[in-house]
Short mmCIF file of C-alpha atoms in Angstrom, two decimals:
data_model
loop_
_atom_site.label_atom_id
_atom_site.label_comp_id
_atom_site.label_asym_id
_atom_site.label_seq_id
_atom_site.Cartn_x
_atom_site.Cartn_y
_atom_site.Cartn_z
CA MET A 1479 229.90 218.19 186.75
CA ARG A 1480 229.91 215.80 189.72
CA ALA A 1481 228.49 212.32 189.12
CA LEU A 1482 228.41 208.83 190.59
CA LEU A 1483 229.66 206.03 188.37
CA ASP A 1484 227.73 202.77 188.27
CA THR A 1485 229.72 199.55 188.28
CA SER A 1486 228.79 199.07 184.62
CA VAL A 1487 230.87 202.13 183.77
CA LEU A 1488 233.78 200.93 185.90
CA ILE A 1489 233.93 197.61 184.02
CA GLY A 1490 233.16 199.07 180.61
CA ASP A 1491 235.63 199.39 177.79
CA LEU A 1492 235.46 203.18 177.67
CA PRO A 1493 236.73 205.50 180.41
CA PRO A 1494 234.21 207.80 182.09
CA PRO A 1495 233.79 211.16 180.37
CA GLU A 1496 236.59 213.55 181.28
CA GLU A 1497 234.23 216.43 182.04
CA ILE A 1498 232.85 214.78 185.17
CA GLU A 1499 234.18 214.74 188.71
CA ALA A 1500 233.55 211.05 189.34
CA ALA A 1501 232.80 209.22 192.56
CA ILE A 1502 231.77 205.64 193.28
CA SER A 1503 229.77 203.82 195.93
CA VAL A 1504 231.31 201.20 198.18
CA ALA A 1505 228.57 198.96 196.73
CA SER A 1506 230.49 198.96 193.43
CA ILE A 1507 233.52 197.58 195.25
CA THR A 1508 231.26 194.74 196.44
CA GLU A 1509 230.24 193.97 192.87
CA LEU A 1510 233.82 194.09 191.63
CA HIS A 1511 235.05 191.72 194.36
CA PHE A 1512 232.18 189.36 193.57
CA GLY A 1513 233.15 189.45 189.91
CA VAL A 1514 236.71 188.42 190.75
CA LEU A 1515 235.56 185.59 192.98
CA VAL A 1516 233.16 184.06 190.45
CA ALA A 1517 235.43 184.32 187.39
CA GLU A 1518 235.59 180.89 185.80
CA ASP A 1519 239.11 180.97 184.42
CA ASP A 1520 242.47 182.30 185.53
CA GLU A 1521 242.86 184.80 182.69
CA GLU A 1522 239.48 186.42 183.36
CA ARG A 1523 240.11 186.42 187.12
CA ALA A 1524 243.46 188.18 186.53
CA ARG A 1525 241.82 190.77 184.27
CA ARG A 1526 239.11 191.46 186.86
CA THR A 1527 241.65 191.63 189.69
CA THR A 1528 243.65 194.22 187.77
CA ARG A 1529 240.52 196.29 187.12
CA LEU A 1530 239.57 196.09 190.80
CA ALA A 1531 243.05 197.22 191.86
CA VAL A 1532 242.88 200.23 189.53
CA VAL A 1533 239.44 201.21 190.82
CA GLU A 1534 240.52 200.86 194.45
CA ALA A 1535 243.64 202.95 193.80
CA THR A 1536 241.68 205.63 191.93
CA PHE A 1537 238.63 206.19 194.12
CA ASP A 1538 237.77 206.67 197.77
CA PRO A 1539 234.32 205.03 197.67
CA LEU A 1540 231.38 206.70 199.35
CA PRO A 1541 230.09 204.58 202.25
CA VAL A 1542 226.51 203.45 202.77
CA SER A 1543 225.35 205.85 205.47
CA VAL A 1544 222.11 205.69 207.44
CA GLU A 1545 220.65 208.33 205.11
CA ILE A 1546 221.61 206.24 202.07
CA ALA A 1547 220.09 203.16 203.71
CA ARG A 1548 216.80 205.04 204.20
CA VAL A 1549 216.68 206.11 200.55
CA TRP A 1550 217.70 202.59 199.47
CA GLY A 1551 214.65 201.27 201.35
CA GLN A 1552 212.45 203.92 199.71
CA LEU A 1553 213.72 202.97 196.26
CA ALA A 1554 213.18 199.26 196.93
CA ALA A 1555 209.63 199.99 198.13
CA ALA A 1556 208.95 202.08 195.01
CA VAL A 1557 210.20 199.25 192.78
CA THR A 1558 207.87 196.83 194.59
CA ARG A 1559 204.85 199.16 194.36
CA ARG A 1560 205.52 199.59 190.64
CA GLY A 1561 205.54 195.85 189.98
CA GLY A 1562 209.29 195.23 189.97
CA ASN A 1563 211.43 192.87 192.02
CA PRO A 1564 213.90 194.85 194.16
CA ARG A 1565 215.71 191.73 195.39
CA ARG A 1566 217.26 191.18 191.95
CA ARG A 1567 218.81 194.66 191.94
CA GLN A 1568 219.73 195.41 195.56
CA ILE A 1569 223.26 196.57 194.77
CA ASP A 1570 221.98 198.76 191.93
CA LEU A 1571 219.49 200.30 194.36
CA ALA A 1572 222.26 200.99 196.88
CA ILE A 1573 224.25 202.77 194.18
CA ALA A 1574 221.16 204.70 193.04
CA ALA A 1575 220.42 205.71 196.63
CA THR A 1576 223.98 207.00 196.99
CA ALA A 1577 223.59 209.16 193.88
CA HIS A 1578 220.24 210.46 195.15
CA VAL A 1579 221.61 211.41 198.57
CA GLU A 1580 224.69 213.02 197.03
CA GLY A 1581 222.43 214.98 194.66
CA VAL A 1582 224.34 213.89 191.58
CA PRO A 1583 223.45 211.98 188.42
CA LEU A 1584 224.17 208.27 188.22
CA ILE A 1585 226.20 207.44 185.13
CA THR A 1586 225.38 203.92 183.92
CA GLU A 1587 225.67 201.72 180.87
CA ASN A 1588 222.49 199.96 182.02
CA ILE A 1589 219.91 202.74 181.96
CA SER A 1590 217.07 200.21 181.77
CA ASP A 1591 217.96 198.99 185.29
CA PHE A 1592 216.75 202.33 186.64
CA GLN A 1593 213.76 203.10 184.40
CA ILE A 1594 211.24 201.95 186.99
CA ILE A 1595 212.51 204.66 189.37
CA ASP A 1596 213.52 207.28 186.83
CA ASP A 1597 211.44 209.90 188.65
CA MET A 1598 213.51 209.29 191.80
CA VAL A 1599 217.03 208.85 190.37
CA ASP A 1600 218.76 210.87 187.66
CA ALA A 1601 220.32 207.99 185.71
CA ARG A 1602 222.17 208.87 182.51
CA GLN A 1603 224.24 207.03 179.95
CA PRO A 1604 227.82 208.23 179.42
CA SER A 1605 226.90 209.12 175.83
CA ASP A 1606 224.23 211.54 177.12
CA LEU A 1607 226.75 213.78 178.87
#
């Protein structure tokens, strides 16, 4: 099964399930770089840098295309109409839009981040595969 991995899976302690053909969004690379830059101590920064290097060596991230940008806007509008605040989760919405456009499930450790748009994005926990 093809699937898009959320950043939460990339930084998690467990590897993604072996039965999936995994891809990532370039938006996850953004989150990983941010995590390195805001690490408060050298040991944590080194750990995050190592994780980032492994992810960058393992995946060829999917870019944010015009089609993904359109869906991202639609998801943000849906979150707003449903009473949520899309500004707090813009990167999550970019990743969700990528999964939607690719027609694959989004594998995430933070399923609650996507509940407000669960009719628009197929978000699943790794344990549900």
